[in-house]
Amino acid sequence: MARDTYEAGPRSDAGVCLTFDDWYIDGWFAARRLFDRYEARATFFIGKPDKLDRDAWKKLRILQDDGHEIGCHTMTHPKLAKFLEAHDMDEYLHREVLPALEILRGEGMEVTSFSYPYFRHRPQITGQIAQHFRMVREGKAARPIHAVYPERSNLTIDRMLAERRAEA
């Protein structure tokens, strides 16, 4: 980034996006004090929700109550390319995404984000998935849906940048 393209000093809108994937709930739960100490909040993307036991759900509810987000990470955590060798994208949505979302919400999770396993995605299916979430993590980046699909929001990235330049 060029030196003249950023402002010095504290920014109220700056931050870091912490995400954790899969089903390592005991480890995440053990880190609660650390999260609290630094006032950090994270998104925990849960894969294989049908395999979680009562203790895991209890810990996830506590993490959510602490202010963390619980996200969706598919039913079986498949490698997308391998899945698509035998199935189509609609089946991915109906076999992997929606059943996992239903289980998570059925357990009281306020799910608004989705993450593809193994950082692999297909733009063709992200549009379908975006109908069920506010945020989709594609590759190694988390993107709000209005940034990926501007027609879903009246605030496009170009408009936001223009407004920030006008304020400066």
Coordinates of N, CA, C and O in Angstrom, one line a residue:
M1 N 0.8 -1.2 0.0 CA 0.0 0.0 0.0 C 0.9 1.2 0.0 O 1.8 1.3 0.8
A2 N 0.6 2.2 -0.9 CA 1.4 3.4 -0.9 C 1.2 4.2 0.4 O 0.1 4.2 0.9
R3 N 2.3 4.8 0.8 CA 2.2 5.5 2.1 C 1.2 6.6 2.1 O 0.6 6.9 3.2
D4 N 0.9 7.3 1.0 CA -0.1 8.4 1.0 C -1.5 7.9 0.9 O -2.5 8.7 0.8
T5 N -1.8 6.6 0.8 CA -3.1 6.1 0.7 C -3.8 5.7 2.0 O -4.9 5.3 2.0
Y6 N -3.1 5.9 3.1 CA -3.8 5.6 4.4 C -3.6 6.7 5.3 O -2.6 7.5 5.2
E7 N -4.4 6.8 6.3 CA -4.4 7.9 7.3 C -3.7 7.3 8.6 O -3.8 6.2 8.9
A8 N -2.9 8.2 9.2 CA -2.3 7.8 10.4 C -3.3 8.0 11.6 O -4.2 8.7 11.5
G9 N -3.0 7.3 12.7 CA -3.9 7.5 13.8 C -4.9 6.3 14.0 O -5.1 5.5 13.1
P10 N -5.6 6.3 15.1 CA -6.5 5.2 15.4 C -7.8 5.3 14.4 O -8.2 6.4 14.1
R11 N -8.3 4.2 14.1 CA -9.5 4.2 13.3 C -10.5 3.3 14.0 O -10.2 2.2 14.4
S12 N -11.7 3.8 14.0 CA -12.8 3.0 14.7 C -13.3 1.9 13.8 O -13.9 1.0 14.3
D13 N -13.1 2.0 12.5 CA -13.6 0.9 11.7 C -12.5 -0.1 11.3 O -12.8 -1.0 10.5
A14 N -11.3 -0.1 11.9 CA -10.3 -1.0 11.6 C -10.5 -2.3 12.4 O -11.1 -2.2 13.5
G15 N -10.0 -3.4 12.0 CA -10.2 -4.6 12.7 C -9.6 -5.8 12.1 O -9.0 -5.7 11.0
V16 N -9.7 -6.9 12.7 CA -9.2 -8.2 12.2 C -10.3 -9.2 12.2 O -11.1 -9.2 13.2
C17 N -10.4 -10.0 11.2 CA -11.4 -11.0 11.2 C -10.8 -12.4 11.6 O -9.9 -12.9 10.9
L18 N -11.2 -12.9 12.7 CA -10.7 -14.2 13.2 C -11.7 -15.3 12.9 O -12.9 -15.2 13.2
T19 N -11.3 -16.3 12.2 CA -12.1 -17.4 11.8 C -11.4 -18.7 12.2 O -10.2 -18.8 12.0
F20 N -12.2 -19.7 12.6 CA -11.7 -21.0 12.9 C -12.7 -22.0 12.3 O -13.9 -21.8 12.3
D21 N -12.1 -23.1 11.7 CA -13.0 -24.0 11.0 C -13.0 -25.4 11.6 O -12.1 -25.8 12.4
D22 N -14.0 -26.1 11.3 CA -14.2 -27.5 11.5 C -14.9 -27.8 12.8 O -16.0 -27.4 13.0
W23 N -14.3 -28.6 13.7 CA -15.1 -29.1 14.9 C -14.2 -29.2 16.1 O -14.3 -30.0 17.0
Y24 N -13.2 -28.2 16.3 CA -12.3 -28.3 17.4 C -12.8 -27.4 18.6 O -12.2 -26.5 19.1
I25 N -14.0 -27.7 18.9 CA -14.8 -26.9 19.9 C -14.1 -26.9 21.3 O -14.1 -25.8 21.9
D26 N -13.5 -28.0 21.7 CA -12.9 -28.0 23.0 C -11.7 -27.0 23.1 O -11.6 -26.3 24.1
G27 N -11.0 -26.9 22.0 CA -9.8 -26.0 22.0 C -10.3 -24.5 21.9 O -9.8 -23.7 22.6
W28 N -11.4 -24.3 21.1 CA -11.9 -22.9 21.0 C -12.5 -22.5 22.4 O -12.3 -21.4 22.8
F29 N -13.2 -23.4 23.0 CA -13.8 -23.1 24.3 C -12.7 -22.9 25.4 O -12.9 -22.0 26.2
A30 N -11.6 -23.6 25.3 CA -10.5 -23.4 26.2 C -9.8 -22.0 26.1 O -9.2 -21.5 27.0
A31 N -10.0 -21.4 24.9 CA -9.4 -20.1 24.6 C -10.3 -18.9 25.0 O -10.0 -17.8 24.8
R32 N -11.4 -19.2 25.7 CA -12.4 -18.1 26.0 C -11.7 -17.0 26.8 O -12.0 -15.8 26.5
R33 N -10.9 -17.3 27.8 CA -10.2 -16.3 28.6 C -9.3 -15.4 27.7 O -9.3 -14.2 27.9
L34 N -8.6 -16.0 26.7 CA -7.8 -15.3 25.8 C -8.6 -14.3 25.0 O -8.3 -13.1 24.8
F35 N -9.7 -14.8 24.4 CA -10.6 -14.0 23.6 C -11.1 -12.8 24.5 O -11.1 -11.7 24.0
D36 N -11.5 -13.1 25.7 CA -12.0 -12.0 26.6 C -10.9 -11.0 26.9 O -11.2 -9.8 26.9
R37 N -9.7 -11.5 27.2 CA -8.6 -10.6 27.6 C -8.4 -9.5 26.5 O -8.2 -8.4 26.8
Y38 N -8.5 -9.9 25.3 CA -8.2 -9.0 24.2 C -9.5 -8.5 23.5 O -9.4 -7.9 22.4
E39 N -10.6 -8.8 24.1 CA -11.9 -8.3 23.6 C -12.0 -8.8 22.1 O -12.5 -8.0 21.3
A40 N -11.6 -10.0 21.9 CA -11.7 -10.5 20.5 C -12.9 -11.3 20.3 O -13.3 -12.0 21.2
R41 N -13.5 -11.2 19.1 CA -14.6 -12.0 18.8 C -14.2 -12.8 17.5 O -13.5 -12.2 16.6
A42 N -14.7 -14.0 17.4 CA -14.4 -14.8 16.2 C -15.6 -15.4 15.6 O -16.7 -15.5 16.2
T43 N -15.4 -16.0 14.4 CA -16.5 -16.8 13.8 C -15.9 -18.2 13.8 O -14.8 -18.5 13.3
F44 N -16.7 -19.1 14.3 CA -16.4 -20.6 14.4 C -17.2 -21.3 13.3 O -18.5 -21.4 13.5
F45 N -16.6 -21.7 12.2 CA -17.3 -22.4 11.2 C -17.4 -23.9 11.5 O -16.4 -24.5 11.5
I46 N -18.6 -24.4 11.7 CA -18.8 -25.7 12.1 C -19.1 -26.7 11.0 O -20.1 -26.5 10.2
G47 N -18.3 -27.7 10.8 CA -18.5 -28.7 9.8 C -19.0 -30.0 10.6 O -18.8 -30.2 11.8
K48 N -19.7 -30.8 9.9 CA -20.2 -32.1 10.4 C -21.1 -31.9 11.6 O -20.9 -32.5 12.7
P49 N -22.0 -30.9 11.6 CA -22.8 -30.6 12.8 C -23.6 -31.8 13.3 O -24.0 -31.9 14.5
D50 N -23.9 -32.8 12.4 CA -24.7 -34.0 12.9 C -23.9 -34.9 13.7 O -24.4 -35.8 14.4
K51 N -22.6 -34.7 13.8 CA -21.7 -35.5 14.6 C -21.4 -34.9 16.0 O -20.7 -35.6 16.8
L52 N -21.9 -33.7 16.3 CA -21.6 -33.1 17.6 C -22.5 -33.7 18.7 O -23.6 -34.0 18.5
D53 N -21.9 -33.8 19.9 CA -22.6 -34.3 21.0 C -23.2 -33.1 21.9 O -22.9 -32.0 21.6
R54 N -23.9 -33.5 22.9 CA -24.6 -32.5 23.7 C -23.6 -31.5 24.3 O -23.8 -30.3 24.4
D55 N -22.4 -32.0 24.8 CA -21.4 -31.1 25.4 C -20.9 -30.1 24.4 O -20.7 -28.9 24.7
A56 N -20.7 -30.5 23.1 CA -20.2 -29.6 22.1 C -21.3 -28.5 21.8 O -20.9 -27.3 21.7
W57 N -22.5 -28.9 21.8 CA -23.6 -27.9 21.5 C -23.6 -26.9 22.7 O -23.8 -25.7 22.5
K58 N -23.5 -27.4 23.9 CA -23.5 -26.5 25.1 C -22.4 -25.5 25.0 O -22.6 -24.3 25.2
K59 N -21.2 -25.9 24.6 CA -20.0 -25.0 24.5 C -20.2 -24.0 23.4 O -19.9 -22.9 23.5
L60 N -20.8 -24.5 22.3 CA -21.1 -23.5 21.2 C -22.1 -22.5 21.6 O -21.9 -21.3 21.2
R61 N -23.1 -22.9 22.4 CA -24.1 -21.9 22.8 C -23.4 -20.8 23.7 O -23.7 -19.6 23.7
I62 N -22.5 -21.3 24.6 CA -21.8 -20.4 25.5 C -20.9 -19.4 24.7 O -20.8 -18.2 24.9
L63 N -20.2 -20.0 23.7 CA -19.3 -19.1 22.8 C -20.2 -18.1 22.1 O -19.8 -16.9 22.0
Q64 N -21.4 -18.5 21.6 CA -22.3 -17.6 20.9 C -22.7 -16.5 21.9 O -22.8 -15.3 21.6
D65 N -23.1 -16.9 23.1 CA -23.5 -16.0 24.2 C -22.4 -15.0 24.5 O -22.6 -13.9 25.0
D66 N -21.1 -15.4 24.4 CA -20.0 -14.6 24.6 C -19.8 -13.5 23.6 O -19.0 -12.6 23.7
G67 N -20.6 -13.6 22.5 CA -20.5 -12.7 21.4 C -19.8 -13.2 20.1 O -19.6 -12.4 19.2
H68 N -19.4 -14.4 20.1 CA -18.8 -15.0 18.9 C -19.9 -15.5 18.0 O -21.0 -15.7 18.4
E69 N -19.5 -15.6 16.7 CA -20.5 -16.1 15.7 C -20.2 -17.6 15.4 O -19.1 -18.0 15.4
I70 N -21.3 -18.3 15.2 CA -21.2 -19.7 14.8 C -21.6 -19.7 13.3 O -22.7 -19.2 13.0
G71 N -20.7 -20.2 12.5 CA -21.0 -20.2 11.0 C -21.2 -21.6 10.5 O -20.9 -22.6 11.2
C72 N -21.6 -21.8 9.3 CA -21.8 -23.0 8.6 C -20.6 -23.4 7.8 O -20.1 -22.6 7.0
H73 N -20.3 -24.7 7.8 CA -19.1 -25.2 7.1 C -19.4 -26.6 6.4 O -18.5 -27.4 6.3
T74 N -20.6 -26.9 6.1 CA -21.1 -28.0 5.4 C -21.4 -29.2 6.3 O -20.9 -29.3 7.5
M75 N -22.1 -30.2 5.8 CA -22.4 -31.4 6.5 C -21.3 -32.4 6.6 O -21.0 -33.0 7.7
T76 N -20.5 -32.6 5.5 CA -19.5 -33.7 5.5 C -18.1 -33.2 5.3 O -17.2 -34.0 5.2
H77 N -18.0 -31.8 5.1 CA -16.7 -31.2 4.8 C -16.0 -31.8 3.6 O -14.8 -32.2 3.6
P78 N -16.7 -31.9 2.5 CA -16.1 -32.5 1.3 C -15.2 -31.5 0.5 O -15.3 -30.3 0.7
K79 N -14.3 -32.1 -0.2 CA -13.5 -31.3 -1.2 C -14.4 -31.0 -2.3 O -15.0 -31.9 -3.0
L80 N -14.6 -29.8 -2.6 CA -15.6 -29.4 -3.6 C -15.4 -30.0 -5.0 O -16.3 -30.5 -5.6
A81 N -14.2 -30.0 -5.5 CA -13.9 -30.5 -6.8 C -14.3 -32.0 -6.9 O -14.9 -32.4 -7.9
K82 N -13.9 -32.7 -5.9 CA -14.2 -34.1 -5.8 C -15.8 -34.4 -5.8 O -16.3 -35.2 -6.4
F83 N -16.4 -33.6 -4.9 CA -17.9 -33.6 -4.8 C -18.5 -33.4 -6.2 O -19.4 -34.1 -6.6
L84 N -18.0 -32.4 -6.9 CA -18.6 -32.0 -8.2 C -18.3 -33.0 -9.3 O -18.9 -32.9 -10.4
E85 N -17.4 -33.9 -9.1 CA -17.1 -35.0 -10.1 C -18.4 -35.9 -10.1 O -18.6 -36.5 -11.2
A86 N -19.0 -36.1 -9.0 CA -20.2 -37.0 -8.9 C -21.5 -36.3 -8.8 O -22.6 -37.0 -9.0
H87 N -21.5 -35.0 -8.5 CA -22.8 -34.3 -8.2 C -22.7 -33.0 -8.9 O -21.7 -32.5 -9.3
D88 N -23.9 -32.3 -8.9 CA -23.9 -30.9 -9.4 C -24.0 -29.9 -8.3 O -24.0 -30.3 -7.1
M89 N -23.9 -28.6 -8.7 CA -23.9 -27.6 -7.7 C -25.2 -27.5 -6.9 O -25.1 -27.2 -5.7
D90 N -26.3 -27.8 -7.5 CA -27.6 -27.8 -6.8 C -27.5 -28.9 -5.7 O -28.0 -28.6 -4.6
E91 N -27.0 -30.0 -6.0 CA -26.8 -31.1 -4.9 C -25.9 -30.6 -3.8 O -26.1 -31.0 -2.6
Y92 N -24.9 -29.9 -4.1 CA -24.0 -29.3 -3.1 C -24.8 -28.5 -2.1 O -24.7 -28.6 -0.9
L93 N -25.6 -27.6 -2.7 CA -26.4 -26.7 -1.8 C -27.4 -27.6 -1.0 O -27.5 -27.4 0.2
H94 N -28.1 -28.6 -1.6 CA -29.1 -29.3 -0.9 C -28.6 -30.5 0.0 O -29.3 -31.0 0.8
R95 N -27.4 -31.0 -0.3 CA -26.9 -32.1 0.5 C -25.9 -31.6 1.6 O -25.7 -32.2 2.6
E96 N -25.2 -30.5 1.3 CA -24.1 -30.1 2.2 C -24.4 -28.8 2.9 O -24.1 -28.7 4.1
V97 N -25.0 -27.8 2.3 CA -25.1 -26.5 2.9 C -26.4 -26.4 3.7 O -26.4 -26.1 4.9
L98 N -27.5 -26.6 3.1 CA -28.8 -26.4 3.7 C -29.1 -27.4 4.9 O -29.6 -26.9 5.9
P99 N -28.7 -28.7 4.8 CA -28.9 -29.5 6.0 C -28.1 -29.1 7.2 O -28.5 -29.1 8.3
A100 N -26.8 -28.7 6.9 CA -26.0 -28.2 8.0 C -26.6 -26.9 8.6 O -26.6 -26.8 9.8
L101 N -27.0 -26.0 7.8 CA -27.6 -24.8 8.3 C -28.9 -25.1 9.1 O -29.1 -24.5 10.2
E102 N -29.7 -26.1 8.7 CA -30.9 -26.4 9.4 C -30.5 -27.0 10.8 O -31.1 -26.6 11.8
I103 N -29.5 -27.8 10.9 CA -29.1 -28.4 12.2 C -28.6 -27.3 13.1 O -28.9 -27.2 14.3
L104 N -27.7 -26.4 12.6 CA -27.1 -25.4 13.4 C -28.2 -24.5 13.9 O -28.3 -24.2 15.1
R105 N -29.1 -24.0 13.1 CA -30.2 -23.2 13.5 C -31.2 -23.9 14.5 O -31.7 -23.3 15.4
G106 N -31.4 -25.2 14.2 CA -32.2 -26.0 15.1 C -31.7 -26.1 16.5 O -32.4 -26.3 17.5
E107 N -30.4 -26.0 16.6 CA -29.7 -26.0 17.9 C -29.5 -24.6 18.5 O -28.8 -24.4 19.5
G108 N -30.2 -23.6 17.9 CA -30.1 -22.3 18.5 C -29.0 -21.4 18.0 O -28.8 -20.3 18.6
M109 N -28.3 -21.8 17.0 CA -27.2 -21.0 16.5 C -27.8 -19.9 15.6 O -28.6 -20.2 14.7
E110 N -27.3 -18.7 15.7 CA -27.8 -17.6 14.9 C -26.8 -17.5 13.7 O -26.0 -16.5 13.6
V111 N -26.9 -18.4 12.8 CA -25.9 -18.5 11.7 C -26.2 -17.5 10.6 O -27.3 -17.4 10.1
T112 N -25.2 -16.7 10.2 CA -25.3 -15.7 9.1 C -24.1 -15.8 8.2 O -24.1 -15.2 7.1
S113 N -23.2 -16.7 8.4 CA -22.0 -16.9 7.6 C -21.7 -18.3 7.2 O -22.1 -19.2 7.9
F114 N -21.1 -18.4 6.0 CA -20.8 -19.7 5.4 C -19.3 -19.7 5.0 O -18.8 -18.7 4.5
S115 N -18.7 -20.8 5.2 CA -17.3 -21.0 4.7 C -17.1 -22.3 3.9 O -17.5 -23.4 4.4
Y116 N -16.6 -22.2 2.8 CA -16.3 -23.4 2.0 C -15.1 -24.2 2.7 O -14.1 -23.6 3.0
P117 N -15.2 -25.5 2.8 CA -14.1 -26.3 3.2 C -12.9 -26.2 2.3 O -13.1 -26.1 1.1
Y118 N -11.7 -26.3 2.8 CA -10.5 -26.3 2.1 C -10.3 -25.0 1.2 O -9.5 -25.0 0.3
F119 N -10.9 -23.9 1.6 CA -10.8 -22.6 0.8 C -11.1 -22.7 -0.6 O -10.7 -21.9 -1.4
R120 N -11.9 -23.8 -1.0 CA -12.2 -23.9 -2.5 C -13.7 -23.5 -2.7 O -14.5 -23.9 -1.9
H121 N -13.9 -22.8 -3.7 CA -15.2 -22.3 -4.0 C -15.5 -22.2 -5.5 O -14.5 -22.3 -6.3
R122 N -16.7 -22.1 -5.9 CA -17.1 -21.9 -7.3 C -18.1 -20.7 -7.3 O -19.1 -20.7 -6.6
P123 N -17.7 -19.6 -8.0 CA -18.6 -18.5 -8.0 C -20.0 -18.8 -8.5 O -21.0 -18.2 -8.0
Q124 N -20.2 -19.8 -9.3 CA -21.5 -20.2 -9.8 C -22.4 -20.7 -8.6 O -23.6 -20.5 -8.7
I125 N -21.9 -21.3 -7.6 CA -22.7 -21.7 -6.5 C -22.8 -20.7 -5.4 O -23.7 -20.6 -4.6
T126 N -21.8 -19.8 -5.3 CA -21.8 -18.8 -4.2 C -23.1 -17.9 -4.3 O -23.6 -17.6 -3.3
G127 N -23.5 -17.7 -5.5 CA -24.8 -16.9 -5.6 C -26.0 -17.6 -5.0 O -26.8 -16.9 -4.4
Q128 N -26.0 -18.9 -5.1 CA -27.1 -19.7 -4.5 C -27.0 -19.7 -3.0 O -27.9 -19.6 -2.2
I129 N -25.7 -19.9 -2.5 CA -25.5 -20.0 -1.1 C -25.7 -18.6 -0.5 O -26.3 -18.5 0.6
A130 N -25.4 -17.5 -1.2 CA -25.6 -16.2 -0.7 C -27.1 -15.8 -0.3 O -27.3 -14.9 0.4
Q131 N -28.0 -16.6 -0.9 CA -29.4 -16.4 -0.6 C -29.7 -16.7 0.9 O -30.8 -16.4 1.4
H132 N -28.8 -17.5 1.5 CA -29.1 -18.0 2.8 C -28.2 -17.4 3.9 O -28.3 -17.7 5.1
F133 N -27.2 -16.6 3.5 CA -26.2 -16.0 4.4 C -25.9 -14.6 4.1 O -26.1 -14.1 3.0
R134 N -25.4 -13.9 5.1 CA -24.9 -12.5 4.9 C -23.5 -12.4 4.5 O -23.0 -11.5 3.9
M135 N -22.7 -13.5 4.9 CA -21.3 -13.5 4.6 C -20.9 -14.8 4.1 O -21.3 -15.9 4.6
V136 N -20.1 -14.9 3.0 CA -19.5 -16.1 2.5 C -18.0 -16.0 2.4 O -17.5 -15.0 1.8
R137 N -17.3 -16.9 3.1 CA -15.9 -16.9 3.0 C -15.5 -17.7 1.8 O -15.7 -18.9 1.7
E138 N -14.9 -17.1 0.8 CA -14.4 -17.7 -0.4 C -12.9 -17.7 -0.4 O -12.3 -16.7 -0.2
G139 N -12.3 -18.8 -0.7 CA -10.9 -18.8 -0.6 C -10.4 -18.5 0.7 O -10.9 -18.9 1.7
K140 N -9.5 -17.5 0.8 CA -9.0 -17.1 2.1 C -9.5 -15.7 2.5 O -8.9 -15.1 3.3
A141 N -10.6 -15.3 1.9 CA -11.1 -14.0 2.2 C -12.6 -14.1 2.6 O -13.3 -14.9 2.0
A142 N -13.0 -13.4 3.6 CA -14.4 -13.3 4.0 C -14.9 -12.0 3.3 O -14.3 -10.9 3.4
R143 N -16.0 -12.2 2.6 CA -16.6 -11.1 1.9 C -18.1 -10.9 2.3 O -18.8 -11.9 2.2
P144 N -18.5 -9.7 2.6 CA -19.9 -9.5 2.8 C -20.6 -9.7 1.5 O -20.1 -9.4 0.4
I145 N -21.8 -10.2 1.6 CA -22.5 -10.5 0.3 C -22.7 -9.3 -0.5 O -22.6 -9.3 -1.7
H146 N -22.9 -8.1 0.1 CA -23.1 -6.9 -0.8 C -21.8 -6.5 -1.5 O -21.8 -5.8 -2.5
A147 N -20.6 -7.0 -1.1 CA -19.4 -6.8 -1.8 C -19.2 -7.7 -3.0 O -18.7 -7.3 -4.0
V148 N -19.8 -8.9 -2.8 CA -19.7 -9.9 -3.9 C -20.8 -9.7 -4.9 O -20.7 -9.8 -6.1
Y149 N -22.0 -9.4 -4.3 CA -23.2 -9.2 -5.1 C -23.8 -7.9 -4.8 O -24.8 -7.8 -4.0
P150 N -23.3 -6.8 -5.4 CA -23.8 -5.4 -5.1 C -25.3 -5.2 -5.2 O -25.8 -4.4 -4.5
E151 N -25.9 -6.0 -6.1 CA -27.3 -5.8 -6.3 C -28.1 -6.2 -5.1 O -29.3 -5.8 -4.9
R152 N -27.5 -6.9 -4.1 CA -28.2 -7.3 -2.9 C -28.1 -6.2 -1.9 O -28.6 -6.4 -0.7
S153 N -27.5 -5.1 -2.2 CA -27.5 -4.0 -1.2 C -27.4 -2.7 -1.9 O -26.9 -2.6 -3.0
N154 N -27.9 -1.7 -1.3 CA -27.8 -0.3 -1.9 C -26.4 0.3 -1.6 O -26.1 1.4 -2.1
L155 N -25.5 -0.4 -0.9 CA -24.2 0.1 -0.7 C -23.2 -0.7 -1.4 O -22.8 -1.8 -1.0
T156 N -22.7 -0.2 -2.6 CA -21.7 -1.0 -3.3 C -20.3 -0.5 -2.8 O -20.2 0.6 -2.2
I157 N -19.3 -1.3 -3.1 CA -18.0 -0.9 -2.8 C -17.6 0.4 -3.4 O -17.0 1.3 -2.8
D158 N -17.9 0.6 -4.7 CA -17.5 1.8 -5.4 C -18.2 3.0 -4.7 O -17.6 4.1 -4.5
R159 N -19.5 2.9 -4.3 CA -20.1 4.0 -3.7 C -19.5 4.3 -2.3 O -19.3 5.4 -1.9
M160 N -19.2 3.2 -1.6 CA -18.6 3.4 -0.3 C -17.3 4.1 -0.4 O -17.0 5.0 0.4
L161 N -16.4 3.7 -1.3 CA -15.1 4.4 -1.5 C -15.3 5.8 -1.9 O -14.6 6.7 -1.4
A162 N -16.3 6.1 -2.8 CA -16.5 7.5 -3.2 C -17.0 8.3 -2.0 O -16.5 9.5 -1.9
E163 N -17.8 7.8 -1.2 CA -18.3 8.5 0.0 C -17.1 8.8 1.0 O -17.0 9.9 1.6
R164 N -16.2 7.8 1.2 CA -15.1 8.0 2.0 C -14.2 9.1 1.5 O -13.6 9.9 2.2
R165 N -13.9 9.1 0.1 CA -13.1 10.1 -0.5 C -13.7 11.5 -0.3 O -13.0 12.5 -0.1
A166 N -15.0 11.6 -0.4 CA -15.7 12.8 -0.3 C -15.6 13.4 1.2 O -15.6 14.6 1.4
E167 N -15.6 12.5 2.2 CA -15.5 12.9 3.5 C -14.1 13.4 3.9 O -13.9 14.2 4.8
A168 N -13.1 12.9 3.1 CA -11.7 13.3 3.5 C -11.3 14.7 3.1 O -12.0 15.5 2.5

